[in-house]
Short mmCIF file of C-alpha atoms and ligand atoms in Angstrom, two decimals:
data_model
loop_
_atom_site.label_atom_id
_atom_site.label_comp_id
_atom_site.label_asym_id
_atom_site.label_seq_id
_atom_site.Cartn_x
_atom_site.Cartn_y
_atom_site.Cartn_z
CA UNK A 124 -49.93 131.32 231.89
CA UNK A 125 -49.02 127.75 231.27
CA UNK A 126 -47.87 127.15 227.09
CA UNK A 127 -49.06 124.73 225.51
CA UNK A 128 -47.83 123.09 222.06
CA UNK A 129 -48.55 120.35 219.66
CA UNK A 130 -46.38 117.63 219.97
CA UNK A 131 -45.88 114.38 218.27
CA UNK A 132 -46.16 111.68 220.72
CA UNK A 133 -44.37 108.14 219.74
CA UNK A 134 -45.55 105.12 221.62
CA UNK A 135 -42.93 102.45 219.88
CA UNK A 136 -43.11 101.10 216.61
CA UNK A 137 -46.25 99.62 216.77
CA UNK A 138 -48.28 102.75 216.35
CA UNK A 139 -47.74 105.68 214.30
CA UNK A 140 -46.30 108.81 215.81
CA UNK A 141 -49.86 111.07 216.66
CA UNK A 142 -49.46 114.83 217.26
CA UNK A 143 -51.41 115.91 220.69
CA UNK A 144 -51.80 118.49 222.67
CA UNK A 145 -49.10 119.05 225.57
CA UNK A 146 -47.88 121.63 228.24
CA UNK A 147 -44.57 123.04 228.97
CA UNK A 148 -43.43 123.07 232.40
CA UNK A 149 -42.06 126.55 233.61
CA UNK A 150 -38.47 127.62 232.88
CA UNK A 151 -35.57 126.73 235.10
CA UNK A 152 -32.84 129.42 235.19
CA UNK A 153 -30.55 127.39 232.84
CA UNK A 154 -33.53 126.78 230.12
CA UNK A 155 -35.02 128.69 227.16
CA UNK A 156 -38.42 128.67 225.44
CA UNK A 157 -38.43 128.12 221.40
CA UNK A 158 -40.83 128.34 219.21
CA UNK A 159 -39.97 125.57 216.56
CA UNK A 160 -39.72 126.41 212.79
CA UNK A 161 -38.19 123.16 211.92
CA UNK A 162 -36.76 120.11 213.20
CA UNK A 163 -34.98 117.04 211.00
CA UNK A 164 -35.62 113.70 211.40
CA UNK A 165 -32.78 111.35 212.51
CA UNK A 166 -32.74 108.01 212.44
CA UNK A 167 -31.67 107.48 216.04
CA UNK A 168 -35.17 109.00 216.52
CA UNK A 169 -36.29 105.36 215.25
CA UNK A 170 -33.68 103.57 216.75
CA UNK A 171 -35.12 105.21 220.30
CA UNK A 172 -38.96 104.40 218.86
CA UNK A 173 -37.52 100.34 218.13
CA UNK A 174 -35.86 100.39 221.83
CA UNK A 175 -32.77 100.19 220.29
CA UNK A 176 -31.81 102.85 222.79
CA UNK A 177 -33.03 102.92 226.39
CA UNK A 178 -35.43 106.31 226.21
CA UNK A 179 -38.56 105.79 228.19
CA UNK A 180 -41.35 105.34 226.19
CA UNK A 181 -43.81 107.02 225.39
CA UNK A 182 -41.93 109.96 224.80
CA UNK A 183 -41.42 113.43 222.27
CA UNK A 184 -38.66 112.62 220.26
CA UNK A 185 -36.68 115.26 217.79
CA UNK A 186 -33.49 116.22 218.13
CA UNK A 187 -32.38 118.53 215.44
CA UNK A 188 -35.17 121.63 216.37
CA UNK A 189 -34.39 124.98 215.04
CA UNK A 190 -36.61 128.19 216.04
CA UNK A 191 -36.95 131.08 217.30
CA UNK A 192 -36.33 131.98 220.91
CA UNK A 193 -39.22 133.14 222.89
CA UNK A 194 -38.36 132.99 226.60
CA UNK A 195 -34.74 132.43 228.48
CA UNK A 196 -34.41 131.80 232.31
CA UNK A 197 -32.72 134.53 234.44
CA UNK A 198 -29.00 132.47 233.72
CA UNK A 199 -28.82 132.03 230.23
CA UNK A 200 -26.54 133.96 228.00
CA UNK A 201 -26.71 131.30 224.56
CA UNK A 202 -29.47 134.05 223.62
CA UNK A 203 -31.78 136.30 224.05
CA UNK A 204 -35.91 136.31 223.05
CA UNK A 205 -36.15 137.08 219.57
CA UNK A 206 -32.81 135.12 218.78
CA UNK A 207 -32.67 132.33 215.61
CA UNK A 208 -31.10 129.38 217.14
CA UNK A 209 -30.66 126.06 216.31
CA UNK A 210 -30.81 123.12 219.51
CA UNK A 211 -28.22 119.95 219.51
CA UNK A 212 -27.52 117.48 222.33
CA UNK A 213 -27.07 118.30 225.95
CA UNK A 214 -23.98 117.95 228.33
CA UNK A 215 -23.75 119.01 232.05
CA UNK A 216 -20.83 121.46 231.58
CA UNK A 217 -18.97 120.03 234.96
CA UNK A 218 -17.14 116.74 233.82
CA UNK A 219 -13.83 115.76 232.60
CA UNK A 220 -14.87 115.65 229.38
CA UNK A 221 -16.84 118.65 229.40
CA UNK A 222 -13.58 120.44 231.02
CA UNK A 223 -12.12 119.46 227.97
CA UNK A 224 -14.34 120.70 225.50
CA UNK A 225 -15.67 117.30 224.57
CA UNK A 226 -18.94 117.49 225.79
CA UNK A 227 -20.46 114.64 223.22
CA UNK A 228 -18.67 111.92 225.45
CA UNK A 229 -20.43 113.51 228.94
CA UNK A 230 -20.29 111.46 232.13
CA UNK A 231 -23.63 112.59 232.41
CA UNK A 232 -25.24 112.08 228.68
CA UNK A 233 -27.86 109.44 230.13
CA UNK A 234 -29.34 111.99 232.42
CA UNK A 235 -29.09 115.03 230.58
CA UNK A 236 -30.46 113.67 226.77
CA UNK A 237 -31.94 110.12 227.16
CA UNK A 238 -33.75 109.59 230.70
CA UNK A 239 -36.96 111.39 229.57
CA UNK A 240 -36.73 114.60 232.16
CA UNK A 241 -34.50 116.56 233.95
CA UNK A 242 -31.39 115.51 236.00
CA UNK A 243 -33.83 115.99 238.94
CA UNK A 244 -36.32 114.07 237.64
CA UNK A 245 -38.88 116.44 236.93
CA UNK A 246 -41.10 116.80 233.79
CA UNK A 247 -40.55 119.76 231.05
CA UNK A 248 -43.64 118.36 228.94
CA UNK A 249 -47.08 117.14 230.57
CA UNK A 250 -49.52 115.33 228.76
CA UNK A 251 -53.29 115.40 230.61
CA UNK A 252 -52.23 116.43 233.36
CA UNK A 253 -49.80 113.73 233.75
CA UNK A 254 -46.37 113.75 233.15
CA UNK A 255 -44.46 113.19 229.58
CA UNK A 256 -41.07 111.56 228.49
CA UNK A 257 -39.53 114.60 227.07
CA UNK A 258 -36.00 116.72 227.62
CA UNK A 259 -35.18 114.17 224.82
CA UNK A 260 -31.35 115.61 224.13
CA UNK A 261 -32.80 118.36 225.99
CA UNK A 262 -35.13 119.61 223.71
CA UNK A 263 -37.96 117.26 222.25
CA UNK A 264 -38.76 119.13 218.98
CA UNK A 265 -41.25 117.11 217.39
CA UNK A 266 -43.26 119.81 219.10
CA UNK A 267 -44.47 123.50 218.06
CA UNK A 268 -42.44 124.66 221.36
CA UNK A 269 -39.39 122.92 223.20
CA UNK A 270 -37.33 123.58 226.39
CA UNK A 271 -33.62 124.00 225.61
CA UNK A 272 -30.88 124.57 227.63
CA UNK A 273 -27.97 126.71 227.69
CA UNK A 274 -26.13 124.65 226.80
CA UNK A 275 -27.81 123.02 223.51
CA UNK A 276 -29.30 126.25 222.15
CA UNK A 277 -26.67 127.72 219.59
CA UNK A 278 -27.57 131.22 217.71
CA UNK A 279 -27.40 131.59 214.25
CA UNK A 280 -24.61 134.14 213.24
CA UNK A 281 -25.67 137.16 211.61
CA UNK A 282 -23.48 135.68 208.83
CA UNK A 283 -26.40 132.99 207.78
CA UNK A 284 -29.21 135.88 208.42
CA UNK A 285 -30.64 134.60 204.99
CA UNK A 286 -30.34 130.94 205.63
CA UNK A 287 -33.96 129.59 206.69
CA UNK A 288 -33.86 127.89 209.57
CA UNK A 289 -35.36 125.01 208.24
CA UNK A 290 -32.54 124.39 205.96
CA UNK A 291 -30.26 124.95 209.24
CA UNK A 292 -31.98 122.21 211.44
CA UNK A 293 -29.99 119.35 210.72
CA UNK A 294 -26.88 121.06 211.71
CA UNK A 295 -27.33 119.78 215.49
CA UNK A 296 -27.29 116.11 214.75
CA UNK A 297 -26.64 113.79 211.45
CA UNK A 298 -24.55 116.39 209.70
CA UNK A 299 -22.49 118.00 212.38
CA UNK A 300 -21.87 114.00 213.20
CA UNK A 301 -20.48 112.85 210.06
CA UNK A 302 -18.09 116.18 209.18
CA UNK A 303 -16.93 116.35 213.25
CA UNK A 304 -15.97 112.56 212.88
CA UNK A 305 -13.63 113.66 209.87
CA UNK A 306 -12.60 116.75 211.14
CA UNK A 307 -12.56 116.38 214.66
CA UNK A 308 -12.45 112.82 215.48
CA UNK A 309 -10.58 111.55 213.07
CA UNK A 310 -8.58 114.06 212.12
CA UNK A 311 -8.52 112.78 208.53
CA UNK A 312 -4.91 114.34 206.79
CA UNK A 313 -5.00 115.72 203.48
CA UNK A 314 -3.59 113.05 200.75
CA UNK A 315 -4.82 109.94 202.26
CA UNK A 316 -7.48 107.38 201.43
CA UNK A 317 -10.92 107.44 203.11
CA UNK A 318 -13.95 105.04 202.52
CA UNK A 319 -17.51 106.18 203.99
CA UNK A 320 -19.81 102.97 204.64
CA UNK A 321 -23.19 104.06 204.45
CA UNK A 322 -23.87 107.01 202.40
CA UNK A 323 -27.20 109.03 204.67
CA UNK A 324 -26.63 112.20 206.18
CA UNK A 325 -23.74 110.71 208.55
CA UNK A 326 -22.23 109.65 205.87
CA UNK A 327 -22.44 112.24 203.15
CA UNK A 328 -21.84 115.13 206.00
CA UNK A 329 -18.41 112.87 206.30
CA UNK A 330 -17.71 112.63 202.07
CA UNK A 331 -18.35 116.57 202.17
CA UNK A 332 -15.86 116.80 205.31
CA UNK A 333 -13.49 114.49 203.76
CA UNK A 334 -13.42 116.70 200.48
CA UNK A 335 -12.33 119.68 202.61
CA UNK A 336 -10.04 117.76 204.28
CA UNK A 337 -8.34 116.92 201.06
CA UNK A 338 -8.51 113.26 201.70
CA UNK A 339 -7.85 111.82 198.34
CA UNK A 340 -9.41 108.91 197.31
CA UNK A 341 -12.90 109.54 198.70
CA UNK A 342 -14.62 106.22 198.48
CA UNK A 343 -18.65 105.97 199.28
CA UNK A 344 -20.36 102.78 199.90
CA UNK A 345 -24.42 101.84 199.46
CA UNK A 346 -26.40 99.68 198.37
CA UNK A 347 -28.86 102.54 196.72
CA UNK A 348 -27.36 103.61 193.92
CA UNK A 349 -29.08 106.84 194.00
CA UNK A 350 -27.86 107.48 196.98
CA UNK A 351 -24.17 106.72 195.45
CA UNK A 352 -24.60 109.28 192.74
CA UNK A 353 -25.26 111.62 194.98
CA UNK A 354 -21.98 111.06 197.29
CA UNK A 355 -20.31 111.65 193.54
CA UNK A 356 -22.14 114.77 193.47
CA UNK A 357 -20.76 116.18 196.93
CA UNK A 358 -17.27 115.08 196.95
CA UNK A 359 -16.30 111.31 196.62
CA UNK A 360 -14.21 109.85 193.82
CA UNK A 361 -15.21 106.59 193.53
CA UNK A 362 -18.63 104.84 194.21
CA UNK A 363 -18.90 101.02 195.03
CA UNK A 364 -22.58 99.18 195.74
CA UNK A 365 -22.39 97.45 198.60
CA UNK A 366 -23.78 93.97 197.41
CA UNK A 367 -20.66 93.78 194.94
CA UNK A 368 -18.37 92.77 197.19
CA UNK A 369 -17.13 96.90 198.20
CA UNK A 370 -14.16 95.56 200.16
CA UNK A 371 -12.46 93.74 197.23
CA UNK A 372 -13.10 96.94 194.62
CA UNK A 373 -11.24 99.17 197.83
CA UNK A 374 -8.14 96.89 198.34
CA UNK A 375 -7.39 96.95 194.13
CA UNK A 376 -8.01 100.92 194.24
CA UNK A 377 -5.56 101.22 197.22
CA UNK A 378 -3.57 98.46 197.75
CA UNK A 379 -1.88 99.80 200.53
CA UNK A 380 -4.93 100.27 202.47
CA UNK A 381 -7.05 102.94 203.54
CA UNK A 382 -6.10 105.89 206.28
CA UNK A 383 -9.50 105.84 207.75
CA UNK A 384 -12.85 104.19 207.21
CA UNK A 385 -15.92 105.23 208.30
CA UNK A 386 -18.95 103.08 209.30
CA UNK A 387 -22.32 104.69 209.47
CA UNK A 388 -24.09 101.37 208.75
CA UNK A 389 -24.17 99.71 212.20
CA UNK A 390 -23.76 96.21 210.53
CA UNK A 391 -21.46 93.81 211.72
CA UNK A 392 -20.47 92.72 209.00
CA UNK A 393 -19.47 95.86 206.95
CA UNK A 394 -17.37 97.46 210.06
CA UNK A 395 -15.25 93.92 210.10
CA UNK A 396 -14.69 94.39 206.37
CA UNK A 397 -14.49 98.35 206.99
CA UNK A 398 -11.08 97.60 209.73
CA UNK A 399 -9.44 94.58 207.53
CA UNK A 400 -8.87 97.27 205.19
CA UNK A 401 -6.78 99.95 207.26
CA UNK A 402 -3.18 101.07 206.21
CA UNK A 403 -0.65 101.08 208.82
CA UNK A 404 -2.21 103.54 211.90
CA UNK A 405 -5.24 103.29 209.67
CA UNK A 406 -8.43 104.30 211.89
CA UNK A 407 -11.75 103.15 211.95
CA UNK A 408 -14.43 105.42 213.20
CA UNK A 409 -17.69 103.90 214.17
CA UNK A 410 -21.03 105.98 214.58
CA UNK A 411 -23.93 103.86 213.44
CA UNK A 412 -26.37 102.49 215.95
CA UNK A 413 -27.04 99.00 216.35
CA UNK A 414 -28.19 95.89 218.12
CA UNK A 415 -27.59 96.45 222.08
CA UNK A 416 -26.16 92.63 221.79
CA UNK A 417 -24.21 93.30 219.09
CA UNK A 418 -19.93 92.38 219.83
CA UNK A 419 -17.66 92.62 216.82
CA UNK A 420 -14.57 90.54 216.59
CA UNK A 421 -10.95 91.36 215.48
CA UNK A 422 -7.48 90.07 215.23
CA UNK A 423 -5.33 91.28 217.91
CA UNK A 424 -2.03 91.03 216.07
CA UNK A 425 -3.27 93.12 212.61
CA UNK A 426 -4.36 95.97 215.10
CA UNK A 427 -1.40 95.80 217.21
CA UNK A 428 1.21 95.20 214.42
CA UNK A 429 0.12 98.13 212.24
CA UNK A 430 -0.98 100.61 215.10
CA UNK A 431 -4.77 100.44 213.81
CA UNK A 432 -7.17 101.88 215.83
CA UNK A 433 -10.64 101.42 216.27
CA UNK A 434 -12.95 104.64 217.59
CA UNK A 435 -16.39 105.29 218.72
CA UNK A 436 -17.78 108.45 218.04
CA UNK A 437 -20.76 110.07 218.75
CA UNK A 438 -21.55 113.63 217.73
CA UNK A 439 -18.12 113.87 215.81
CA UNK A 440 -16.37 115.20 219.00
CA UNK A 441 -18.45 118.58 218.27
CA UNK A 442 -18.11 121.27 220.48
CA UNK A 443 -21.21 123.27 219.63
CA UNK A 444 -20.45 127.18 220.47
CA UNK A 445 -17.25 126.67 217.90
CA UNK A 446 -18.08 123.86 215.33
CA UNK A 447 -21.56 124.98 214.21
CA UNK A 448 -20.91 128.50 212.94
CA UNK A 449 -17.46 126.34 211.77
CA UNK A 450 -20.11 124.42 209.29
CA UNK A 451 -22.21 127.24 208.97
CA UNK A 452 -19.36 129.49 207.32
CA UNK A 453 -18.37 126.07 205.04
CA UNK A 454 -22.15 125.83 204.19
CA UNK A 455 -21.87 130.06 203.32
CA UNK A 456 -18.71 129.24 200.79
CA UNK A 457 -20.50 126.24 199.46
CA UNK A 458 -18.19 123.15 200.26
CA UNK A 459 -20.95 122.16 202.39
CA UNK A 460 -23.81 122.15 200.22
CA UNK A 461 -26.16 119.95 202.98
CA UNK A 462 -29.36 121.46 200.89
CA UNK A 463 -29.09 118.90 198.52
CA UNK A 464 -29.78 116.16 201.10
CA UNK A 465 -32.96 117.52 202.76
CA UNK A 466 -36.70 116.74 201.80
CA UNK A 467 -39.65 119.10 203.84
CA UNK A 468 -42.68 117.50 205.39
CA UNK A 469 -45.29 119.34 207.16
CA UNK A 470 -45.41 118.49 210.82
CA UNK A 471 -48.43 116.47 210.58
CA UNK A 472 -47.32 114.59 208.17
CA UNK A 473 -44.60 113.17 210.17
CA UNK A 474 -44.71 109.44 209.71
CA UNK A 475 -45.13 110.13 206.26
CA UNK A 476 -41.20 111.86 206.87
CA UNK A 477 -39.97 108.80 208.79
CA UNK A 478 -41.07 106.33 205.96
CA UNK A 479 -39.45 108.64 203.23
CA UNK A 480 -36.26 108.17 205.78
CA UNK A 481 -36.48 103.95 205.92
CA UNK A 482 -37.56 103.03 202.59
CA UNK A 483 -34.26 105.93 201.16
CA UNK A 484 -36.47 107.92 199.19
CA UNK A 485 -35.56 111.09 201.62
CA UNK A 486 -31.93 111.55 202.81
CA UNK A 487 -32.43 114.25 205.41
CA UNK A 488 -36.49 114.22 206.13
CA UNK A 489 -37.14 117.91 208.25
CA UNK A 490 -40.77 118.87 209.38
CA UNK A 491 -41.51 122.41 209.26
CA UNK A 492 -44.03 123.08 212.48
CA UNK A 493 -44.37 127.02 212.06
CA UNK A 494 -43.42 129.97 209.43
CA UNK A 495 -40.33 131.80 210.75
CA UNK A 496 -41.61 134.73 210.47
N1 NAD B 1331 -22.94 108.29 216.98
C1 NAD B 1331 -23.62 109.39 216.76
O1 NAD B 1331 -23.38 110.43 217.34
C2 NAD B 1331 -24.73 109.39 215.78
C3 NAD B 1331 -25.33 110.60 215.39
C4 NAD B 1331 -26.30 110.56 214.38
C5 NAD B 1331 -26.68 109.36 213.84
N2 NAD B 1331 -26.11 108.20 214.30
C6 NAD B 1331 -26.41 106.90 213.73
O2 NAD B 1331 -25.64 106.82 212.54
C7 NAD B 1331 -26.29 105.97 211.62
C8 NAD B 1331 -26.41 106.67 210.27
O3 NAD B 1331 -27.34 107.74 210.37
P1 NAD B 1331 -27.99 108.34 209.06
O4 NAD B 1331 -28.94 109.39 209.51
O5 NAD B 1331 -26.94 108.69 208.09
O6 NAD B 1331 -28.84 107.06 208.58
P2 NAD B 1331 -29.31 106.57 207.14
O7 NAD B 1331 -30.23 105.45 207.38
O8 NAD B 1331 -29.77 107.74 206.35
O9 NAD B 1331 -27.96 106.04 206.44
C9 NAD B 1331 -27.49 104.73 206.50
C10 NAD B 1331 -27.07 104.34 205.09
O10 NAD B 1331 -26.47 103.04 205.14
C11 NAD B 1331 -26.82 102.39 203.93
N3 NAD B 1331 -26.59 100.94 204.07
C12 NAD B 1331 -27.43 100.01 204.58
N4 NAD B 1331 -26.86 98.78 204.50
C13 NAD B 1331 -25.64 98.96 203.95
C14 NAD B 1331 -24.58 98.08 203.61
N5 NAD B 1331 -24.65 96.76 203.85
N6 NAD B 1331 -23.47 98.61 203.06
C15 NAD B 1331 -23.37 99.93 202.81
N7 NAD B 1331 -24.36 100.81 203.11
C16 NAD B 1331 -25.46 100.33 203.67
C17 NAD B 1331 -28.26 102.79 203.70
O11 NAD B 1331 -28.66 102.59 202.36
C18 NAD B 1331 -28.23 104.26 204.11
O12 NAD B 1331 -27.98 105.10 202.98
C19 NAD B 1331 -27.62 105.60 212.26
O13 NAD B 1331 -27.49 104.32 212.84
C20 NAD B 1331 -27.82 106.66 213.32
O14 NAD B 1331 -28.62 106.19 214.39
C21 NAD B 1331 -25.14 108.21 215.25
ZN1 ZN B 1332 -29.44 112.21 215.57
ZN1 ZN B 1333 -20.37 116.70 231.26
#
C-alpha cells in the first residue's frame, strides 16, 4: 500500500511554501519510514528556496525532522519501528572523510543531501504521479512522513524519554552546528577569548558551547538587541550591536586579540573584521551561507606571521551516533538550555514560521506536523 503524506512544497521565493498531497516511494534496505512530530526551520532552508544553494527546485525542504519510526528496510540497525529518533544530514559511509569519522565534509554530500533524490537517481517523494525533489539531506521533513537513512536517523536515548521531540528537532542542524564548531572544530581551550558574529541558533548553540568550554571572554555580536540579551542570558559576557562599530569595542576588551571568532553572518564584511582581530594562532571559523560569488580578501603576511587560520565548517565536524546524545546529556544537566530559543508553529502555518525566522522575531521556528503520541 503506497503512503502518502502532506508535504510542504516550495517553488522559490516567489510563492509561498503550499502543503500538498505526496507519495513515498518504497523503502530501500538502507532507509526508514518516520512519521514526523516536528521539524525546525533553518535558514539554509531559505537560502536553498533563494538558490543560494544548488537544490533542484521545486522541492520538500526540512532538515531538522524528528518522529517516530514506523518502517526500517531489511539493513538498518539506527532503529527499530516504534523508535523516537531525530534525522540530520546524510553521508555515504565509504569516503576518506567518512573513514575518519567526519562525515559533514563527505566526498559525496552533493549526491547524498542536495541533488533532490537518491545517489541513483531515483525519487523517494512523487507528486501526481510525477516525480518530486526530495531526499533533501536525506529526509525532506516539511512533510507528515520522510525517508531517512541509516545513516541520518539517530534514536533518542532512553535518558531524554521525557524530552518531546519537538523540543529535540533542532538538534540535527543549527544547534549541533554552532556547539560542534566550538567543540569539535575549533576546539576552543578553556581561558581564551571568543567572539560569536551573529547571534541565531548557530550562533547561540556556539555562546552555549563556548560557556562549557570555559572560553572566557564570551563576546556576542547583533544588530537585534533582543537577540543580544538573550546571548547574555545563555552564556556570553559581553554584548556589542553590530552597527557600533563591534570590532573596535573587541580590540579595547582584549587587546591581545581574540583565540577564535566565529562568523555565522555570511557577510563579507563582518568575517574580514571577524579575522583582523585574531591573537597569535587565533582561528576563524566560518559557517554562514552566502552569495555563491562571494571571495573574501586577506593579508598574507598577518595570517602567516601569527599562524592564524581560517576554517570552513559545516555541521561543526559532528559525528552524529556520538555528538547528539553528547548535546542531549548537556541539554539533561542544563548547560544547554536550547528551549529558550525555539518558537512552535503548526505545520500549516509554515510561512508564517519562516517570516517569524527573517524578520528575528523567532530564533529557532519548529512546525509540529503530528502529536507524538
Ligand atoms: N555550515 C553549516 O553547516 C551551517 C549549518 C546551519 C546553518 N548554516 C548557516 O549559518 C547561518 C546562521 O544560521 P542561523 O540559523 O543561526 O541564522 P539566523 O538568521 O538565525 O542568524 C543570523 C544572525 O546574524 C545576525 N546578523 C545579521 N547581520 C549582522 C551583522 N552585520 N553583524 C552581526 N550580526 C548580524 C542576525 O540578526 C541573526 O541574529 C546561516 O547562513 C545558515 O544558512 C550553516
Ligand atoms: Zn540547517
Ligand atoms: Zn562519505
Amino acid at each position: 500500500m503506497p503512503v502518502h503524506a502532506k508535504a510542504a512544497i516550495c517553488r522559490g521565493n516567489s510563492e509561498p511554501f503550499a502543503i500538498e498531497e505526496v507519495t513515498l516511494d518504497d523503502l530501500r534496505p538502507d532507509e526508514l519510514r518516520v512519521r514526523i512530530v516536528a521539524c525546525g526551520v533553518c535558514h539554509t532552508d531559505m537560502a536553498v528556496r533563494d538558490q543560494q544553494v544548488p537544490v533542484p527546485l521545486p522541492a520538500v525542504l526540512g532538515h531538522e525532522g524528528a518522529g517516530i519510526v514506523e518502517e526500517v528496510g531489511a539493513g538498518v540497525t539506527a532503529a527499530k519501528p516504534g523508535d523516537r529518533v531525530i534525522l540530520s544530514f546524510n553521508s555515504c559511509g565509504d569516503c576518506p572523510s567518512c573513514d575518519i569519522d567526519a562525515p559533514t565534509y563527505c566526498y559525496n554530500f552533493f549526491p547524498h543531501n542536495w541533488s533532490g533524490a537518491r545517489t541513483d537517481g531515483s525519487a523517494t517523494l512523487m507528486l501526481n504521479g510525477e516525480k518530486l525533489n526530495a531526499n533533501f539531506f536525506g529526509q525532506s521533513s516539511f512533510a507528515t512522513y520522510a525517508i531517512a537513512h541509516e545513516r541520518n536517523t539517530v534514536r533518542v536515548p532512553d535518558t531524554a524519554a521525557d524530552i518531546p521531540l519537538e523540543r529535540l528537532s533542532p538538534l540535527g542542524c543549527g544547534l549541533m552546528t554552532g556547539a560542534g564548531a566550538v567543540l569539535r572544530s575549533m576546539k576552543v581551550r578553556a581561558g581564551l577569548p571568543i567572539a560569536v558574529f551573529g547571534a541565531g541558533t548557530v550562533g547561540m548553540a556556539a555562546i552555549m558551547a563556548a560557556k562549557i568550554a570555559g572560553a572566557d571572554p564570551i563576546i556576542a555580536v547583533d544588530v537585534n538587541d533582543e537577540r543580544l540579551a538573550m546571548a547574555m542570558e545563555l552564556g556570553a559576557t559581553h554584548i556589542f550591536n553590530g552597527k557600533d562599530d563591534a570590532a573596535a569595542k573587541i580590540r579595547d576588551l582584549c587587546p591581545a586579540g581574540l583565540g577564535y571568532a566565529f562568523d555565522t553572518t555570511g557577510i563579507n564584511k563582518v568575517i574580514e573584521d571577524a579575522w583582523g582581530l585574531l591573537a597569535p594562532m587565533g582561528v576563524c571559523g566560518i559557517v554562514g551561507a552566502s552569495n555563491p560569488e562571494d571571495n573574501l580578501t586577506f593579508n598574507e603576511a598577518a595570517f602567516m606571521g601569527g599562524g592564524r587560520r581560517v576554517m570552513g565548517i559545516l555541521g561543526g565536524d559532528s559525528d552524529l551516533e556520538s555528538f547528539l546524545p553528547k548535546l542531549i546529556d548537556y541539554h539533561l544537566k542544563g548547560q544547554f538550555p536550547f528551549e529558550k530559543l525555539i518558537g512552535y508553529f503548526e505545520f500549516n502555518q509554515i510561512n508564517d514560521a519562516i517570516a517569524a525566522s527573517e524578520n528575528g522575531s523567532v530564533i529557532k521556528p519548529v512546525l509540529r506536523m503530528s502529536a507524538e503520541t
